[in-house]
Amino acid sequence: MRPLLVLFPLLAAIPAAAGETSPLIARPDAFKTLVNPPCSHCRDEAKRRAADLQDDDRVLCWVRGYSDGGAIPIRFFLNPYRVISDTYGVFVYDPDAGFARGFAPSLDFTFHGWRNGVLVMRHKDGTLYSGLTGIAFAGPKKGERLKAVPTLVSDWGFWLRRYPGAVAYHMFDKYRPVALPAQVNEDSRKSRPAKGDDRLPADGLVLGVSHGGDARAYPLDALAKAGLLREEVGGRPWVVLWYGSTRTAAAYLPVASPVKKDGTSRPVTLDLDPKGGAAPFVDRETGSRWDVAGRAVEGKLRGWTLTWLDGTQVKWFAWSAEHPTTSVYGTCPCEEKKVIPKKVIPKKVISGAAEFLRGVPKHFATLQAVDSARRRVTLLIEGDTLPKVWDVVPDAEVKVAGWWGRLEQLRTGDRVWAWFRNDRRKQPIAVCMLADDLSEQDMHGPGVTVEAIDGKGLTLRPRKGNARLVEMARAAVYRGQEKTAPDTLRAGEKVYVQSAGGQARLVLDSAAFEARRAVQKAALAKRWADEGLPGTVAFLHIFSGEMEFMLDHEALRWGRSLKPGDKVTLQADPPIAAVVKEVAPWRERTRLRLVVGGLDQADLALGERVRLKVPPPPREVQEAAWPPDLGRPRSRQERIEWFLASIYCTCKIGGDGCTGHFYSLASCNPNTCGMPNRMRKILAGKIDRGLTDRQIFEELLREQGATLLRPHLLP
């Protein structure tokens, strides 16, 4: 019994397919089209044609909709007719190109011929469509595309056991099985492109997936070995499933929706259980089991379905001819044929002129006083005879124990390292970075060497060769978290030293330093939670009820953990409630677009320093090496720029010279050493290979080293 259906909108406008095409060979009389055949159910037709249907009969299944979709035995329906125009869908079978698939319901399509070695359909208005892509390449609707129906190819026996109530066509006696062709149709062969894509064998089978402007081919041999693949393509996560018993591949977004489409959805992470039988894909969080049709058949999410990606099992020659810019899973970037405009990365780009840190005045000094309320410090710069009071700029970076800190955490009498902001006459006017001795050594790498040990204590030789520091008995020496005697250190050992008054006050081995850093991280995380993240009001628009807020460098991890819809509070007097609308990196900082009442904005001013209270991210987010906004949907170019704003330069420019070492690589001038543009090319290649953000980070870390992930400088 056929339920009442409303035909879906048939066409969605998109650009026409690119690439050189082969001749159209029209043979409209070669196959008669089957139009709107009477329907039934799989369990009924299994009884009616028990003597004819075989368990391994290949079937084209549509996997969503009424009665869990349906199945069409290819030998009985698609092989004799090649095109079925029906109110369930327009179903196409092309044995020469090795595919079967479906498009939105219509009664107006017929078989027409071949082009690119691929079956061509004709609409009654004269428009010609590719049977593989659904793109109109000639006629009144040229450039438009048919809406795809979620389909996959399986075996009759498997589908009958899993979905006995699924729709099937009534198998009248007139529908007799026709053996699948053993030879390629000559007209189809003649229509193939003269020159094919040699990245894969022409007749090799792939799962071709097209979504959001990205096309990607997965060789079935590779899928058979993996069983399940998780990738990020075009800034979105994909999951590709393989069920070996029926030689079936399918691709989905890992987002599940309930049976009753109420607008809710949830992400899922699927793992492969090789012993899982017909439902070998297991959701990591709920334990629900999924089959290759993207449907949960056991567990808490039973009945929920994954979001299908337009994927078709097809021969490589056909897929590459219809998708000339496709990437291929498992191939080296240098072998990719994806068409990228030659001037994606121009040789010369508009960029600032102050690209070097070496022009920033930097001095060691003794910290003599701190006025944190007025943001002032008193410094006696080494080589000077008189101390001087300096303003500390509002967004200055303060470093304590190898981490961000606060002015009041610095100890008077200690040696510090200060950077100064110049005026237009190149005269220093304020402090823009202030670090304790330990943090300076962390930036450059531990460079204090234990030179000698004697009765007085330790003789230490700093990296830069300045006057030796003699460690007296009153200094504290730590191995790990334990205080110890100076003679437990070894001559030649590298240590971290906090000096005061020309002598070392504190000596830490590497483990002890990391313990101090961990304590500082915890202390600052508590302050972020209690007081809020530091930032600046960047833009106010009282008439739209929105504003922009720029978080400081130190807030990168917490700030980027925010998502649209999160509730935050601006610590004004009284506090101002806000909702996050957008989160985006801006060099080493984080730009937030907030929804805030217009009257509330009246209490704020452009450039005002305000703290923003946010929900603390989970501990694993705070401790992870990767940014918390890893894997969020982004375009290809957005992903490249996001990476540059999330990593630090690993070039070999020394002498505190490279801006991207201390800030992010996005802050580097691309026209100097060329590292930003070089990294853009590296990232583009990794993205085109289909690597996820996490996989790219892992490869970069292996290739570039640990300094990629943290602010640093070179001696």
XYZ file of C-alpha atoms in Angstrom:
715
model
C 0.000 0.000 0.000
C 1.452 3.329 -1.054
C 1.054 6.118 1.545
C 0.123 9.613 0.445
C 3.320 11.522 -0.273
C 4.122 15.092 -1.182
C 6.846 15.421 -3.797
C 9.941 17.207 -2.450
C 11.244 20.348 -4.156
C 13.139 18.973 -7.089
C 15.853 21.512 -7.780
C 18.380 23.517 -5.823
C 20.477 26.051 -7.712
C 24.261 25.476 -7.681
C 27.076 26.227 -10.117
C 27.478 23.868 -13.010
C 30.184 21.216 -12.800
C 33.661 22.325 -13.790
C 36.102 20.501 -15.980
C 36.364 19.299 -19.550
C 33.564 16.947 -20.614
C 33.296 14.206 -23.190
C 30.729 13.841 -25.995
C 27.080 13.179 -25.235
C 25.823 9.969 -26.814
C 22.029 10.038 -26.952
C 20.210 6.676 -26.997
C 16.791 7.476 -25.504
C 15.314 4.215 -26.806
C 18.005 1.971 -25.302
C 16.054 1.500 -22.034
C 12.401 2.052 -21.210
C 11.796 4.003 -18.004
C 9.644 2.481 -15.242
C 7.141 5.034 -13.922
C 5.429 4.872 -10.503
C 5.149 1.080 -10.073
C 2.751 -0.265 -7.389
C 4.384 -0.734 -3.986
C 4.415 -3.372 -1.283
C 6.740 -4.373 1.571
C 9.915 -6.430 1.674
C 8.424 -9.214 3.851
C 5.493 -9.692 1.441
C 7.607 -9.760 -1.699
C 10.054 -12.180 -0.063
C 7.178 -14.667 0.152
C 5.749 -13.873 -3.275
C 9.067 -14.359 -5.093
C 10.851 -16.721 -2.688
C 12.002 -18.909 -5.577
C 13.528 -15.991 -7.494
C 14.984 -13.605 -4.926
C 18.419 -14.532 -3.600
C 20.047 -13.387 -0.359
C 22.975 -11.889 -2.288
C 20.798 -10.029 -4.785
C 22.087 -6.447 -4.799
C 19.494 -3.882 -3.813
C 19.390 -0.110 -3.886
C 18.016 1.042 -0.523
C 16.664 4.413 0.400
C 17.382 4.730 4.101
C 15.041 7.421 5.411
C 11.335 8.123 5.320
C 8.212 5.999 5.632
C 8.653 2.451 6.997
C 12.431 2.884 7.447
C 12.869 3.447 3.718
C 12.793 0.802 1.034
C 14.749 -1.592 -1.180
C 14.799 -2.154 -4.941
C 16.237 -5.495 -6.201
C 18.532 -4.424 -9.020
C 18.151 -7.568 -11.177
C 14.359 -7.212 -11.288
C 13.846 -3.464 -11.652
C 16.904 -1.265 -12.130
C 18.893 -3.443 -14.514
C 16.055 -3.775 -17.070
C 14.912 -0.130 -16.769
C 17.956 1.871 -15.554
C 15.716 4.802 -14.500
C 12.644 4.604 -12.237
C 10.542 7.763 -11.921
C 8.478 7.359 -8.797
C 6.823 9.217 -5.923
C 9.406 7.690 -3.586
C 12.275 8.993 -5.695
C 13.987 8.982 -9.055
C 16.236 5.914 -8.916
C 19.164 5.419 -11.287
C 21.334 2.394 -12.044
C 24.468 2.591 -14.192
C 26.378 -0.726 -14.242
C 28.982 0.678 -16.641
C 29.955 3.422 -14.183
C 29.305 1.085 -11.244
C 26.700 3.048 -9.284
C 23.072 3.162 -8.201
C 21.507 6.091 -6.391
C 18.359 8.194 -5.898
C 17.071 11.732 -6.269
C 13.956 13.598 -5.114
C 10.576 12.168 -6.245
C 9.359 12.992 -9.742
C 7.418 11.267 -12.514
C 9.065 13.305 -15.264
C 12.443 11.650 -15.930
C 13.501 9.147 -18.586
C 16.705 7.456 -19.675
C 18.516 9.491 -22.352
C 22.103 8.248 -22.960
C 25.661 8.697 -21.674
C 28.208 11.453 -21.095
C 31.560 11.139 -19.325
C 30.781 7.415 -19.279
C 27.882 8.246 -16.952
C 24.147 7.693 -17.485
C 22.181 10.784 -18.544
C 18.521 11.452 -17.682
C 16.130 13.755 -19.483
C 13.386 15.788 -17.826
C 10.175 16.305 -19.777
C 11.093 19.992 -20.219
C 14.205 18.925 -22.161
C 16.818 19.494 -19.425
C 19.593 16.878 -19.341
C 21.019 15.711 -16.023
C 23.992 13.638 -14.903
C 22.699 10.477 -13.289
C 25.646 10.569 -10.873
C 25.667 14.165 -9.633
C 22.118 15.227 -10.500
C 23.531 18.384 -12.082
C 21.761 19.765 -15.156
C 24.336 20.336 -17.906
C 22.033 21.290 -20.806
C 18.530 22.650 -21.263
C 16.247 25.165 -19.534
C 17.489 24.364 -16.009
C 21.207 24.132 -16.798
C 23.342 24.548 -13.672
C 20.683 23.370 -11.240
C 20.946 20.201 -9.208
C 18.475 17.535 -8.167
C 18.033 16.978 -4.456
C 19.630 13.695 -3.398
C 17.672 10.973 -1.602
C 19.728 9.134 1.070
C 20.583 5.764 -0.486
C 23.113 2.954 -0.231
C 23.655 -0.409 -1.923
C 23.216 -3.618 0.105
C 22.100 -7.268 -0.186
C 18.466 -8.392 -0.237
C 18.934 -10.952 2.552
C 20.564 -8.480 4.916
C 18.020 -5.753 4.261
C 15.074 -8.120 4.624
C 16.289 -9.307 8.036
C 17.026 -5.783 9.281
C 14.023 -3.975 7.808
C 11.269 -6.445 6.832
C 8.671 -3.680 6.883
C 10.581 -1.495 4.443
C 8.903 -0.535 1.191
C 9.371 -2.747 -1.882
C 7.789 -2.752 -5.325
C 5.017 -5.276 -5.983
C 6.826 -7.986 -7.915
C 4.297 -8.957 -10.519
C 5.196 -11.870 -12.754
C 6.126 -9.437 -15.536
C 9.175 -8.354 -13.525
C 11.685 -11.041 -14.392
C 15.313 -11.010 -13.234
C 17.831 -9.845 -15.831
C 21.434 -10.921 -15.321
C 23.769 -8.046 -14.600
C 25.855 -7.108 -17.662
C 29.265 -8.734 -17.947
C 30.562 -6.249 -20.550
C 30.629 -2.456 -20.695
C 28.077 -0.919 -23.046
C 30.008 0.389 -26.049
C 28.079 3.650 -26.232
C 28.886 4.246 -22.571
C 32.554 3.490 -23.208
C 32.697 5.855 -26.192
C 31.369 8.699 -24.071
C 34.193 8.435 -21.520
C 36.798 11.236 -21.332
C 39.773 10.720 -23.617
C 42.156 11.187 -20.702
C 41.292 9.938 -17.237
C 42.571 10.792 -13.787
C 45.466 8.419 -13.058
C 45.509 8.801 -9.283
C 43.497 5.573 -9.038
C 42.701 2.717 -11.451
C 39.908 3.779 -13.822
C 37.567 0.926 -12.852
C 38.566 0.947 -9.177
C 35.598 1.350 -6.846
C 35.349 4.301 -4.477
C 32.787 5.839 -2.197
C 32.426 9.307 -3.677
C 31.122 11.879 -1.203
C 30.009 15.403 -2.049
C 28.940 17.925 0.574
C 29.055 21.687 0.929
C 31.252 22.182 -2.115
C 33.776 19.504 -1.071
C 34.173 16.257 -3.043
C 36.222 13.351 -1.695
C 36.808 9.790 -2.867
C 37.422 6.859 -0.518
C 38.835 3.732 -2.216
C 36.751 0.769 -1.077
C 39.915 -1.239 -0.415
C 40.993 1.382 2.137
C 37.550 1.420 3.736
C 37.518 -2.371 3.970
C 40.777 -2.259 5.933
C 39.674 0.536 8.257
C 36.003 -0.329 8.813
C 35.392 3.215 10.080
C 37.030 6.529 9.277
C 36.638 9.833 11.086
C 37.769 12.880 9.132
C 37.263 16.613 9.023
C 36.505 17.884 5.526
C 35.746 21.502 4.734
C 35.768 22.315 8.442
C 33.095 19.714 9.292
C 33.539 16.251 10.818
C 32.649 13.276 8.622
C 32.338 9.642 9.585
C 32.618 6.966 6.868
C 31.282 3.475 7.614
C 32.027 0.147 5.938
C 30.032 -3.049 6.413
C 32.006 -5.884 4.871
C 29.258 -8.538 4.857
C 27.322 -6.609 2.215
C 30.242 -4.587 0.765
C 28.419 -1.383 1.725
C 29.928 2.045 2.360
C 28.161 5.181 3.570
C 29.175 8.600 4.902
C 27.463 10.744 7.526
C 27.844 13.830 9.645
C 28.260 12.492 13.212
C 25.088 14.276 14.292
C 22.067 12.205 15.340
C 18.380 13.150 15.357
C 15.435 11.370 17.012
C 12.697 9.450 15.207
C 10.258 12.310 15.655
C 11.904 15.251 13.951
C 11.460 17.924 16.628
C 14.510 19.978 15.735
C 16.736 18.419 18.393
C 20.037 16.728 17.612
C 23.217 15.662 19.355
C 26.780 14.848 18.276
C 27.929 11.237 18.508
C 31.368 9.651 18.388
C 31.306 6.215 16.788
C 33.871 3.486 17.340
C 34.137 0.189 15.484
C 33.375 -3.077 17.288
C 34.570 -5.815 14.872
C 32.449 -8.348 16.742
C 29.360 -6.176 16.639
C 27.505 -8.173 13.993
C 25.038 -6.210 11.904
C 25.438 -3.122 14.112
C 29.195 -2.798 14.668
C 29.346 0.966 15.217
C 29.107 1.990 18.878
C 28.444 5.467 20.264
C 31.203 6.228 22.743
C 28.960 8.133 25.163
C 25.698 6.154 25.261
C 26.814 2.714 24.037
C 24.079 2.776 21.393
C 24.758 0.552 18.374
C 24.396 1.747 14.804
C 24.215 -0.071 11.493
C 25.665 1.038 8.179
C 22.352 2.713 7.294
C 23.153 5.290 9.983
C 20.366 4.132 12.284
C 20.737 3.278 15.988
C 19.238 -0.205 16.451
C 20.155 -0.762 20.118
C 20.652 1.363 23.201
C 19.530 4.714 24.526
C 19.386 6.319 21.070
C 17.531 3.475 19.359
C 15.729 4.750 16.282
C 17.849 7.898 16.009
C 19.509 8.493 12.647
C 22.736 10.104 11.495
C 22.774 12.955 8.991
C 23.480 11.346 5.619
C 26.154 12.763 3.341
C 25.619 12.509 -0.411
C 27.738 9.428 -1.062
C 27.747 6.902 -3.908
C 29.738 3.742 -4.536
C 31.032 4.262 -8.058
C 33.935 3.583 -10.407
C 36.782 6.056 -10.152
C 36.746 7.157 -13.790
C 33.132 8.307 -13.448
C 33.564 10.047 -10.100
C 36.706 11.921 -11.168
C 35.164 12.941 -14.501
C 32.103 14.423 -12.791
C 34.118 15.839 -9.845
C 37.407 17.060 -11.374
C 38.437 18.822 -8.143
C 37.889 15.812 -5.893
C 40.448 14.896 -3.259
C 41.330 11.250 -2.572
C 41.648 9.658 0.840
C 45.095 8.183 1.440
C 46.992 10.038 -1.289
C 49.910 12.397 -0.755
C 49.042 16.112 -1.106
C 51.489 16.388 -3.976
C 49.389 13.849 -5.875
C 46.132 15.676 -5.300
C 44.422 17.138 -8.324
C 42.227 19.534 -6.410
C 42.080 22.796 -8.332
C 43.344 25.658 -6.180
C 43.634 29.152 -7.644
C 47.276 30.025 -8.193
C 46.954 33.254 -6.230
C 45.318 31.941 -3.077
C 48.470 33.104 -1.275
C 49.871 36.206 -2.990
C 53.608 36.703 -3.159
C 53.274 40.117 -1.559
C 50.492 40.905 0.869
C 49.450 44.060 2.654
C 51.127 43.953 6.052
C 52.442 46.149 8.838
C 56.020 47.400 8.826
C 56.861 46.829 12.523
C 57.308 43.111 12.166
C 60.247 42.580 14.522
C 60.402 42.384 18.302
C 64.047 43.411 18.168
C 62.926 47.032 17.922
C 61.207 46.776 21.311
C 63.410 48.043 24.191
C 64.048 45.162 26.623
C 65.914 45.421 29.923
C 66.629 43.385 33.017
C 65.823 45.315 36.171
C 65.257 45.015 39.886
C 61.613 45.361 40.881
C 61.627 47.870 43.737
C 57.894 48.580 44.155
C 54.498 47.539 42.775
C 51.308 49.626 42.811
C 48.837 47.207 41.231
C 45.812 49.471 41.803
C 47.355 52.283 39.739
C 49.219 49.819 37.492
C 52.651 51.222 38.183
C 56.007 49.611 38.965
C 59.284 51.024 40.149
C 62.258 49.538 38.300
C 66.000 49.930 38.700
C 67.212 49.007 35.232
C 70.543 47.185 35.218
C 73.280 49.714 34.430
C 71.266 52.677 35.793
C 71.948 54.300 39.164
C 68.453 55.596 39.940
C 65.117 53.757 39.947
C 62.176 55.055 37.919
C 58.396 54.701 38.171
C 56.739 53.292 35.038
C 53.118 52.926 34.020
C 52.135 49.414 32.984
C 49.893 49.461 29.893
C 46.369 48.087 30.531
C 46.842 44.969 28.400
C 50.469 44.287 29.336
C 51.478 40.633 29.537
C 52.675 39.695 33.019
C 54.563 36.396 33.392
C 55.046 34.515 36.666
C 56.700 31.084 36.994
C 56.426 30.397 33.271
C 52.728 31.311 33.071
C 50.556 34.395 32.969
C 50.262 36.260 36.247
C 49.403 39.474 38.029
C 51.565 42.415 39.094
C 50.976 41.768 42.795
C 52.373 38.244 42.408
C 55.822 39.626 41.570
C 58.182 39.947 44.531
C 59.967 43.217 45.192
C 63.728 42.897 45.184
C 63.635 40.241 42.465
C 65.212 40.502 39.061
C 62.622 40.952 36.271
C 62.677 41.300 32.502
C 60.717 44.250 31.085
C 59.648 45.300 27.590
C 58.880 48.938 26.959
C 56.481 50.743 24.650
C 57.995 53.636 22.721
C 56.454 56.912 21.699
C 56.821 58.321 18.174
C 60.249 59.693 19.086
C 61.313 56.135 19.996
C 61.479 56.984 23.683
C 60.206 54.346 26.170
C 57.065 55.517 27.942
C 55.473 52.454 29.600
C 55.974 48.770 30.372
C 54.193 46.418 27.964
C 55.562 43.062 29.237
C 56.959 42.133 32.627
C 58.332 38.694 33.475
C 60.064 37.245 36.495
C 63.485 35.625 36.089
C 61.990 32.131 35.867
C 59.632 33.092 33.030
C 62.422 34.764 31.046
C 64.470 31.576 31.271
C 61.432 29.518 30.255
C 60.918 31.675 27.155
C 64.497 31.213 26.008
C 64.925 27.702 27.400
C 66.792 26.897 30.626
C 70.107 28.641 30.180
C 71.626 28.875 33.647
C 74.359 26.298 34.116
C 75.739 24.961 37.375
C 79.429 25.711 36.839
C 80.954 24.772 40.195
C 80.038 23.608 43.685
C 82.130 24.589 46.691
C 81.829 25.261 50.379
C 80.086 28.586 49.805
C 77.433 27.082 47.560
C 77.001 27.153 43.794
C 78.639 29.098 41.028
C 76.089 29.702 38.260
C 76.776 30.845 34.729
C 73.813 32.509 32.968
C 73.315 31.909 29.249
C 74.143 35.426 28.128
C 77.542 35.446 29.821
C 76.830 38.316 32.207
C 78.391 38.428 35.687
C 78.383 35.137 37.567
C 75.886 34.673 40.349
C 77.177 33.046 43.530
C 74.543 31.021 45.356
C 75.003 31.402 49.104
C 73.665 29.092 51.819
C 70.533 31.160 52.295
C 69.175 30.319 48.811
C 66.498 27.661 48.356
C 67.315 24.763 46.064
C 64.612 22.365 44.830
C 64.621 19.042 43.044
C 61.092 18.266 42.019
C 58.904 19.472 44.890
C 61.478 18.720 47.567
C 63.801 21.305 49.041
C 67.385 20.068 49.009
C 70.975 21.090 49.626
C 72.980 22.865 46.895
C 75.418 19.978 46.615
C 72.672 17.709 45.245
C 72.946 19.540 41.927
C 75.558 18.480 39.398
C 78.159 20.534 37.596
C 76.970 21.179 34.017
C 73.290 20.811 34.935
C 70.817 23.335 33.484
C 68.613 24.977 36.107
C 66.095 27.800 36.498
C 67.155 30.620 38.804
C 65.279 33.508 40.378
C 67.850 36.098 41.369
C 67.679 39.032 43.737
C 70.302 41.551 44.765
C 72.842 40.141 42.312
C 72.628 36.639 43.757
C 70.424 33.619 43.175
C 67.495 33.449 45.609
C 65.843 30.312 44.222
C 67.267 27.422 42.185
C 64.963 24.882 40.528
C 65.654 21.836 38.437
C 63.291 21.198 35.497
C 60.829 19.126 37.534
C 60.703 21.739 40.283
C 60.105 24.482 37.730
C 57.196 22.567 36.155
C 55.725 22.062 39.626
C 55.874 25.835 40.196
C 54.256 26.444 36.816
C 51.426 24.032 37.709
C 50.795 25.910 40.948
C 50.687 29.205 39.058
C 48.289 27.762 36.470
C 45.924 26.644 39.219
C 46.139 29.994 41.003
C 45.389 31.952 37.861
C 42.551 29.615 36.858
C 40.942 30.367 40.231
C 41.315 34.082 39.615
C 39.809 33.738 36.136
C 36.839 31.916 37.664
C 36.428 34.370 40.563
C 37.287 37.663 38.890
C 36.746 37.024 35.178
C 38.948 37.124 32.083
C 40.732 40.395 31.204
C 39.695 42.144 28.032
C 38.810 45.369 26.259
C 35.550 46.792 24.936
C 36.187 46.878 21.190
C 32.847 48.066 19.771
C 29.450 49.172 21.051
C 26.228 49.271 19.066
C 23.410 50.265 21.389
C 20.817 50.205 18.583
C 21.474 46.578 17.637
C 21.877 45.337 21.193
C 25.293 43.896 20.355
C 28.889 44.691 21.228
C 32.342 43.281 20.571
C 34.790 42.373 23.299
C 38.469 41.492 22.844
C 39.959 39.049 25.327
C 43.661 39.229 26.172
C 46.247 36.668 25.065
C 46.118 34.899 28.433
C 42.396 34.175 27.981
C 42.906 32.264 24.709
C 41.950 28.825 26.057
C 39.020 29.839 28.244
C 37.740 32.355 25.716
C 37.771 29.934 22.804
C 35.971 27.315 24.875
C 32.892 29.554 24.677
C 30.138 28.689 22.211
C 27.222 30.670 20.771
C 24.446 30.786 23.345
C 26.724 30.716 26.400
C 25.810 33.178 29.136
C 28.582 35.471 30.404
C 28.799 38.524 32.672
C 30.704 41.785 32.207
C 32.064 42.817 35.605
C 30.802 46.409 35.529
C 29.003 48.131 38.415
C 26.383 46.722 38.464
C 27.318 43.566 36.457
C 25.991 43.290 32.894
C 24.538 40.010 31.634
C 25.396 39.018 28.066
C 24.999 36.098 25.663
C 27.748 34.933 23.312
C 26.779 35.263 19.652
C 30.121 34.581 17.970
C 33.637 33.488 18.975
C 36.630 34.007 16.686
C 40.420 34.186 17.082
C 42.096 37.507 16.331
C 45.833 36.841 16.246
C 46.683 35.741 19.795
C 43.514 37.301 21.157
C 39.890 36.208 21.075
C 37.095 38.352 19.676
C 33.633 37.868 21.137
C 30.418 39.249 19.712
C 28.018 39.606 22.625
C 24.297 40.281 22.790
C 23.875 43.001 25.439
C 20.997 45.353 26.162
C 21.426 48.816 24.664
C 20.847 50.577 27.995
C 23.420 48.352 29.682
C 25.966 49.397 27.056
C 25.511 52.997 28.185
C 27.702 52.163 31.196
C 30.566 51.031 28.942
C 33.065 52.951 26.818
C 35.184 52.013 23.825
C 38.623 50.890 24.967
C 37.475 50.332 28.533
C 39.141 47.468 30.387
C 36.576 45.073 31.809
C 36.711 41.535 33.148
C 34.374 38.927 31.712
C 33.103 36.092 33.901
C 32.603 32.916 31.879
C 31.725 29.302 32.745
C 35.074 27.608 33.531
C 35.804 24.959 30.902
C 36.271 21.332 32.013
C 39.682 20.445 33.420
C 40.562 18.376 30.354
C 40.010 21.458 28.172
C 42.277 23.544 30.382
C 45.028 20.931 30.338
C 44.856 19.825 26.693
C 47.612 20.858 24.326
C 45.080 21.725 21.595
C 42.793 24.785 21.479
C 39.289 24.067 22.820
C 37.578 25.209 19.595
C 39.298 22.406 17.689
C 37.191 20.908 14.901
C 34.443 23.537 14.746
C 32.867 24.079 11.313
C 34.964 26.437 9.187
C 35.663 26.948 5.511
C 39.006 25.803 4.140
C 40.519 29.301 4.248
C 39.052 29.974 7.707
C 40.702 26.781 8.979
C 44.076 27.909 7.653
C 43.829 31.306 9.352
C 42.482 29.698 12.550
C 45.593 27.527 12.709
C 47.874 30.541 12.316
C 46.072 32.232 15.212
C 46.452 29.082 17.333
C 50.151 28.259 16.928
C 53.464 30.032 17.419
C 56.232 30.527 14.897
C 58.956 27.868 14.760
C 61.335 29.714 12.443
C 64.961 30.087 13.536
C 65.109 33.883 13.867
C 66.966 34.482 17.106
C 67.737 37.391 19.370
C 64.142 38.093 20.450
C 63.428 39.023 16.854
C 60.308 37.152 15.721
C 56.903 38.516 16.684
C 55.270 35.165 15.989
C 57.455 33.425 18.568
C 55.933 35.310 21.486
C 52.551 36.065 19.966
C 50.829 33.776 17.461
C 52.034 33.089 13.925
C 49.089 35.183 12.680
C 50.919 38.237 14.088
C 53.980 37.715 11.867
C 54.608 39.857 8.818
C 54.316 37.360 5.922
C 56.631 39.431 3.745
C 59.725 39.039 5.946
C 60.952 35.501 6.604
C 57.950 34.045 4.742
C 56.997 31.635 7.528
C 53.283 32.569 7.637
C 52.832 31.921 3.910
C 54.922 28.761 4.102
C 52.712 27.491 6.914
C 49.591 28.390 4.944
C 50.782 26.137 2.127
C 51.622 23.343 4.560
C 48.193 23.612 6.172
C 46.411 23.723 2.801
C 48.094 20.448 1.841
C 47.102 18.752 5.082
C 43.516 19.980 4.787
C 43.299 18.719 1.210
C 44.440 15.319 2.438
C 41.297 15.303 4.570
C 43.066 15.474 7.933
C 41.072 16.662 10.945
C 42.233 19.636 13.014
C 43.529 17.215 15.648
C 45.444 15.156 13.091
C 46.972 18.319 11.621
C 48.074 19.495 15.068
C 49.643 16.111 15.773
C 51.545 16.134 12.471
C 52.711 19.711 12.967
C 53.903 18.903 16.462
C 55.973 16.003 15.152
C 57.365 18.133 12.331
C 57.882 21.476 14.092
C 58.454 20.635 17.759
C 56.856 21.609 21.065
C 57.501 25.358 20.712
C 54.684 25.341 18.144
C 52.175 25.315 21.002
C 53.501 27.980 23.397
C 54.935 31.496 23.462
C 58.728 31.339 23.337
C 61.817 33.201 22.209
C 65.224 32.132 20.939
C 68.515 33.144 22.609
